[in-house]
PDB file of C-alpha atoms in Angstrom:
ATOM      1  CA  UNK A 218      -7.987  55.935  -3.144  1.00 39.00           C
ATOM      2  CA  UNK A 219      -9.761  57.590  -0.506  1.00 42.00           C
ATOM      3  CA  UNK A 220      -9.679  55.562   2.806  1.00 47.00           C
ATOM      4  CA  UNK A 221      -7.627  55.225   5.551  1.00 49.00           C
ATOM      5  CA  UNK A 222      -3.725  55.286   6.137  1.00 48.00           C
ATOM      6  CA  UNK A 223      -1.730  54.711   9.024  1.00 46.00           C
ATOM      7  CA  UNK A 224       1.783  56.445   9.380  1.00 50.00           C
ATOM      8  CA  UNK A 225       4.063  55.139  12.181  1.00 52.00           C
ATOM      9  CA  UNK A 226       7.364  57.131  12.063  1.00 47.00           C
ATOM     10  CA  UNK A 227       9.327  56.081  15.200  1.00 45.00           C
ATOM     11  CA  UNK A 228      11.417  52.696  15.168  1.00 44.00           C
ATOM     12  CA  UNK A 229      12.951  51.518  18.373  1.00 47.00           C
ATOM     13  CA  UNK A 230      15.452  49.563  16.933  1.00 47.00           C
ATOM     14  CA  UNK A 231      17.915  51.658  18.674  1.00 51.00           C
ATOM     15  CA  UNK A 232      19.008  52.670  15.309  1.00 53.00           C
ATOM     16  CA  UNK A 233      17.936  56.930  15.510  1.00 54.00           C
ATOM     17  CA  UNK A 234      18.596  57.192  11.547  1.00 61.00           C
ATOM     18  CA  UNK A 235      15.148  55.101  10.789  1.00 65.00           C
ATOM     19  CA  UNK A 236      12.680  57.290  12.657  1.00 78.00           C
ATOM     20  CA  UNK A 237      10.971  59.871  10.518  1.00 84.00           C
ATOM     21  CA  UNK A 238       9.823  62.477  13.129  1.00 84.00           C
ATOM     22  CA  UNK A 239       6.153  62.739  12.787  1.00 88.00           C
ATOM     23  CA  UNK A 240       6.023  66.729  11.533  1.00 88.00           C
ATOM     24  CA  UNK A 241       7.796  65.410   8.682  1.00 89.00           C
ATOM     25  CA  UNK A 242       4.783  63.820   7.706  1.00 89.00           C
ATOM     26  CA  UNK A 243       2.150  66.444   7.708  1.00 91.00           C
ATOM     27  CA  UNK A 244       2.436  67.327   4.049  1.00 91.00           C
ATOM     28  CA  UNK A 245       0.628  63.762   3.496  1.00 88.00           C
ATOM     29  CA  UNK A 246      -1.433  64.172   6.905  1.00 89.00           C
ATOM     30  CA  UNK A 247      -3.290  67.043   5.771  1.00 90.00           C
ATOM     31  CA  UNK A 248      -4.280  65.584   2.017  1.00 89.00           C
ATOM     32  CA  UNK A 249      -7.854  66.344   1.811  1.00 89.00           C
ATOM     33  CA  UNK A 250     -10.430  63.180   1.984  1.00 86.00           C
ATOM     34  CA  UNK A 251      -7.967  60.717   3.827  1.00 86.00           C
ATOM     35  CA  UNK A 252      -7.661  59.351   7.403  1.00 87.00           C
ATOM     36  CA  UNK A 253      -5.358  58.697   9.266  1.00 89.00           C
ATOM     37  CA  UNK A 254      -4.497  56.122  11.938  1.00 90.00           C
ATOM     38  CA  UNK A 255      -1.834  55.978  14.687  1.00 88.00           C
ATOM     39  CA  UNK A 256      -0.896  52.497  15.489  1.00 86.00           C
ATOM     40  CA  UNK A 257       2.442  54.257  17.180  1.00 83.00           C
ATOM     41  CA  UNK A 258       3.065  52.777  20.142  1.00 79.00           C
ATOM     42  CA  UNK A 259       6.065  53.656  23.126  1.00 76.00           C
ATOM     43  CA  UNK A 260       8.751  56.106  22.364  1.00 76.00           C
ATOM     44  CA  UNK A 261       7.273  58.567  19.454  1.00 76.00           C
ATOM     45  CA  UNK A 262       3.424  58.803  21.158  1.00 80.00           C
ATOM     46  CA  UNK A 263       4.203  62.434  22.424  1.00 82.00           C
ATOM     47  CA  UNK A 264       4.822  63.492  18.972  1.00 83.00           C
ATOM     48  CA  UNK A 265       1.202  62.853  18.191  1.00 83.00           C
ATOM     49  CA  UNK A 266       0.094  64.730  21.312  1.00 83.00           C
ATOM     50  CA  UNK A 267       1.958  67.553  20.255  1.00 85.00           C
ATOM     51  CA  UNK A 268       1.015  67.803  16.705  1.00 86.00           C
ATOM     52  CA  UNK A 269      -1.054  70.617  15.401  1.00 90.00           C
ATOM     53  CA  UNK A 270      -2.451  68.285  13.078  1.00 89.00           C
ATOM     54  CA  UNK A 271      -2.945  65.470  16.025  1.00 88.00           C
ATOM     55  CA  UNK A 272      -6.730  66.091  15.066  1.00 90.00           C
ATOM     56  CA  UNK A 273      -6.353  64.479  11.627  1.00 90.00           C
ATOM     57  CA  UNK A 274      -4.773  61.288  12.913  1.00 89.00           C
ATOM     58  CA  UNK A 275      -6.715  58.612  15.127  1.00 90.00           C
ATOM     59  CA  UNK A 276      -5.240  57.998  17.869  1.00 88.00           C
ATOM     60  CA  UNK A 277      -6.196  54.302  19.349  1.00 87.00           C
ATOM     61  CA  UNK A 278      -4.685  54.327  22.844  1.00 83.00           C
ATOM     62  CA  UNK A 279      -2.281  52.643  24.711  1.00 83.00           C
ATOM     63  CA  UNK A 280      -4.518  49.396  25.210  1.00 84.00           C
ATOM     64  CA  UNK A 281      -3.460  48.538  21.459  1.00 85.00           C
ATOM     65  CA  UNK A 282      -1.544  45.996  21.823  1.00 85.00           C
ATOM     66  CA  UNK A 283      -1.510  45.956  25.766  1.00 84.00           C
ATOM     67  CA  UNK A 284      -1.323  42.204  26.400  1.00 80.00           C
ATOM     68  CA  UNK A 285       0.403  39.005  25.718  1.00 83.00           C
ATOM     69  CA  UNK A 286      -0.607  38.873  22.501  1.00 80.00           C
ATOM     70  CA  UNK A 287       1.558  41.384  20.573  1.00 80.00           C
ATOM     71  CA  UNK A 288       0.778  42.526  16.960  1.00 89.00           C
ATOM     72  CA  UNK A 289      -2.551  40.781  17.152  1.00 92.00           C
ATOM     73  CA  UNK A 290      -4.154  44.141  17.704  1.00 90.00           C
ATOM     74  CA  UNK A 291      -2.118  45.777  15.219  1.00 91.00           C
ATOM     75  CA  UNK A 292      -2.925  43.215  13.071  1.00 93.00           C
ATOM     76  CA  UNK A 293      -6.712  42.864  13.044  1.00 92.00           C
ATOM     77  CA  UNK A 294      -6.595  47.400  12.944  1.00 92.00           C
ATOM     78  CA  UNK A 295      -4.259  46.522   9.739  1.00 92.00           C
ATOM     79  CA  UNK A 296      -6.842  44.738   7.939  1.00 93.00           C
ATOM     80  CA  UNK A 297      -8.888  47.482   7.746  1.00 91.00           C
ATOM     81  CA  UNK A 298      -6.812  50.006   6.678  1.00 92.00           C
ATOM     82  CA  UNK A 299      -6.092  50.513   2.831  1.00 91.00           C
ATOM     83  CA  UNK A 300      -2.537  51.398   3.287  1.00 93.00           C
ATOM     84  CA  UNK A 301       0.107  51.185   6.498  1.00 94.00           C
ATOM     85  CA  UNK A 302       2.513  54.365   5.771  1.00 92.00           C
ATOM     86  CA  UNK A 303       5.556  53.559   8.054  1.00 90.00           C
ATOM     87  CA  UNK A 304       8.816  54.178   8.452  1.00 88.00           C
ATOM     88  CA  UNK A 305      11.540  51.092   9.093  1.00 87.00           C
ATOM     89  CA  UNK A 306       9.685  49.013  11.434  1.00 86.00           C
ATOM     90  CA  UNK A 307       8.203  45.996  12.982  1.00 88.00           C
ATOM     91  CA  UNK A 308       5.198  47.060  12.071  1.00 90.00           C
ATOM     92  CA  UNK A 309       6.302  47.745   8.422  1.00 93.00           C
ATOM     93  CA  UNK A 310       7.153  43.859   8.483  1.00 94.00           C
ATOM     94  CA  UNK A 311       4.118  42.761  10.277  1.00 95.00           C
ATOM     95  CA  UNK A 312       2.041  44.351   7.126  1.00 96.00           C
ATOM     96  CA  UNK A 313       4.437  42.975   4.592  1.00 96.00           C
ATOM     97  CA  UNK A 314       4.565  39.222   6.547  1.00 96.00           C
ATOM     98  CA  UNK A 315       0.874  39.989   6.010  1.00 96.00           C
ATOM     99  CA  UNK A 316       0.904  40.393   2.690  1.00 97.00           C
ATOM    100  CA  UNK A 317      -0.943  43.898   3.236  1.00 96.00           C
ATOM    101  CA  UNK A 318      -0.291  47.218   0.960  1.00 95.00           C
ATOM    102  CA  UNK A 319       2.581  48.680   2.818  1.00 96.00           C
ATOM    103  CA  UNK A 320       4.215  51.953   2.135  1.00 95.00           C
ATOM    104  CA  UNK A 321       8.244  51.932   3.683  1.00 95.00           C
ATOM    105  CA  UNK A 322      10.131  55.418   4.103  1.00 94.00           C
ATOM    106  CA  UNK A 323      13.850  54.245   4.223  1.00 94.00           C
ATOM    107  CA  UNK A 324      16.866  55.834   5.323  1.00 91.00           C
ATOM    108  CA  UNK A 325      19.967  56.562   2.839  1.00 92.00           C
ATOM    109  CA  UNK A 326      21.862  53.901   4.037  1.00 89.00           C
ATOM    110  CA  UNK A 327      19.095  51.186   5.047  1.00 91.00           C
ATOM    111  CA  UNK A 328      19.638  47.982   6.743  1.00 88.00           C
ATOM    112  CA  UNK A 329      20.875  44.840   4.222  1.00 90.00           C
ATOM    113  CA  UNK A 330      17.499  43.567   3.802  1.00 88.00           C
ATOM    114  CA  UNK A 331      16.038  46.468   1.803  1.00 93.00           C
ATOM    115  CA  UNK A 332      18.927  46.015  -0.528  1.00 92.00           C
ATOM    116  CA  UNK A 333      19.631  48.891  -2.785  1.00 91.00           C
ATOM    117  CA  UNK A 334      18.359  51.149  -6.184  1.00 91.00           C
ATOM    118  CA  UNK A 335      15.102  49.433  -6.034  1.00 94.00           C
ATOM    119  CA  UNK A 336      11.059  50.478  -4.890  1.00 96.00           C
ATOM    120  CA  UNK A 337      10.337  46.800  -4.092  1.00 96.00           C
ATOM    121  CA  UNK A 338      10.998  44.029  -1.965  1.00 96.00           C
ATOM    122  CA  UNK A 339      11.639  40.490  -2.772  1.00 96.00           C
ATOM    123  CA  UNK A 340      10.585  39.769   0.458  1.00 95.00           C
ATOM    124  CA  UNK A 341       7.667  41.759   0.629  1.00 97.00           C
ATOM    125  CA  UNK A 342       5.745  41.875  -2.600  1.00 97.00           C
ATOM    126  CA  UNK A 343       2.890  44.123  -1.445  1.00 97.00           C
ATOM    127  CA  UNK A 344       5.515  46.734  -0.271  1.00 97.00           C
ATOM    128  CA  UNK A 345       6.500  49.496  -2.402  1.00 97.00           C
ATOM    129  CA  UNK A 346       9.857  51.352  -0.726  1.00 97.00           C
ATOM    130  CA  UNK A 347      10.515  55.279  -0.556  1.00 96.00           C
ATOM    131  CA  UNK A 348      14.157  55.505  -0.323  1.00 95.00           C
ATOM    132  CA  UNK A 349      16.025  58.975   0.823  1.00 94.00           C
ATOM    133  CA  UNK A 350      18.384  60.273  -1.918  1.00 94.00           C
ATOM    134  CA  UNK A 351      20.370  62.653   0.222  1.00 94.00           C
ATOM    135  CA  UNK A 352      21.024  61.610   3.963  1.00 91.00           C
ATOM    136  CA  UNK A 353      18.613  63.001   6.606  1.00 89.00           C
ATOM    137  CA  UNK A 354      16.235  64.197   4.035  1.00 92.00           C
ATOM    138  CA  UNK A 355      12.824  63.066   4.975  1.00 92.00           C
ATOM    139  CA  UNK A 356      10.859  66.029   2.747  1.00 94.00           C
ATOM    140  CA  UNK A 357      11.362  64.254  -0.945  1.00 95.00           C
ATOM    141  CA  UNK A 358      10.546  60.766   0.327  1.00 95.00           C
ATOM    142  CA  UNK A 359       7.145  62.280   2.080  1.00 94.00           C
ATOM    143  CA  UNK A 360       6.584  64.679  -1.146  1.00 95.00           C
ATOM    144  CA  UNK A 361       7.295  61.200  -3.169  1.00 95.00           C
ATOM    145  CA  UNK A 362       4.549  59.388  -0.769  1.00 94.00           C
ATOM    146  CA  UNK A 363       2.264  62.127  -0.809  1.00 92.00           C
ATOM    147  CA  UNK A 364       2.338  62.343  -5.340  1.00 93.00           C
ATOM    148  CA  UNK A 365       1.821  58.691  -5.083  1.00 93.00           C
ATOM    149  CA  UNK A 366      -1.052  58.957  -2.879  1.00 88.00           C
ATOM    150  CA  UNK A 367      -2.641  61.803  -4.786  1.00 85.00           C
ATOM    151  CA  UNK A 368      -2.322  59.358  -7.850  1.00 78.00           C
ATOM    152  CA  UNK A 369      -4.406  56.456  -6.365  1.00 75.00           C
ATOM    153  CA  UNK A 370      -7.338  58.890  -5.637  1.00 62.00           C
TER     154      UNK A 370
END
């Protein structure tokens, strides 16, 4: 697969342990022959800005989802993506409620719903789940993401 990803790495659930910061990601940013989308939005935005590979990722703005109508933005930019990368999020659950290929970095300890030992989601069924094996430690589940991704080229 060569199209276009999205990775969105900073929750605000209040719950610091399920934000990936975004450097952590740059071993799958710069994969030749894929693009990348931002559909980050509040705390987490200056990572992008910061970035020294901010040029590989599209950045669409604060007007993404600027009125009433949350998600519906996100949404419609979703379904034309081939893949939402993200770490514990709404919008990881928007593109699962959507039924849309979804990618999930979790956190050692993840919330209930994610329940343990597994890749999948009963919930979800077009979700596959990255889970960390060692607390903190973002690297493997990126290097896992960024394998996988290779593989559906």
């Amino acid at each position: 697969m060569r199209g276009k990803e999205t990775p969105l790495w900073k929750s605000t659930s209040g719950r610091a342990d399920v934000s990936v910061p975004l450097v952590s990601f740059e071993p799958l940013i710069r994969l030749p022959g894929i693009s990348f989308v931002s559909l980050q939005k509040g705390p987490g935005v200056e990572q992008l800005r910061s970035a020294s590979f901010a040029d590989r990722i599209l950045d669409l703005g604060e007007d993404l989802d600027a009125g009433a109508d949350a998600f519906l933005d996100t949404a419609a930019v979703m379904s034309s993506l081939d893949l939402v990368i993200s770490s514990d999020t709404a919008i990881a659950h928007l593109a699962g409620a959507l039924g849309h290929p979804a990618w999930t970095a979790l956190t050692f300890s993840p919330e209930w719903r994610w329940l343990l030992d597994r890749a999948d989601t009963p919930w979800y069924p077009s979700m596959r789940l990255f889970r960390q094996k060692t607390d903190g430690d973002w690297t493997a589940v990126v290097q896992a993401m960024a394998k996988a991704l290779q593989g559906l080229a």
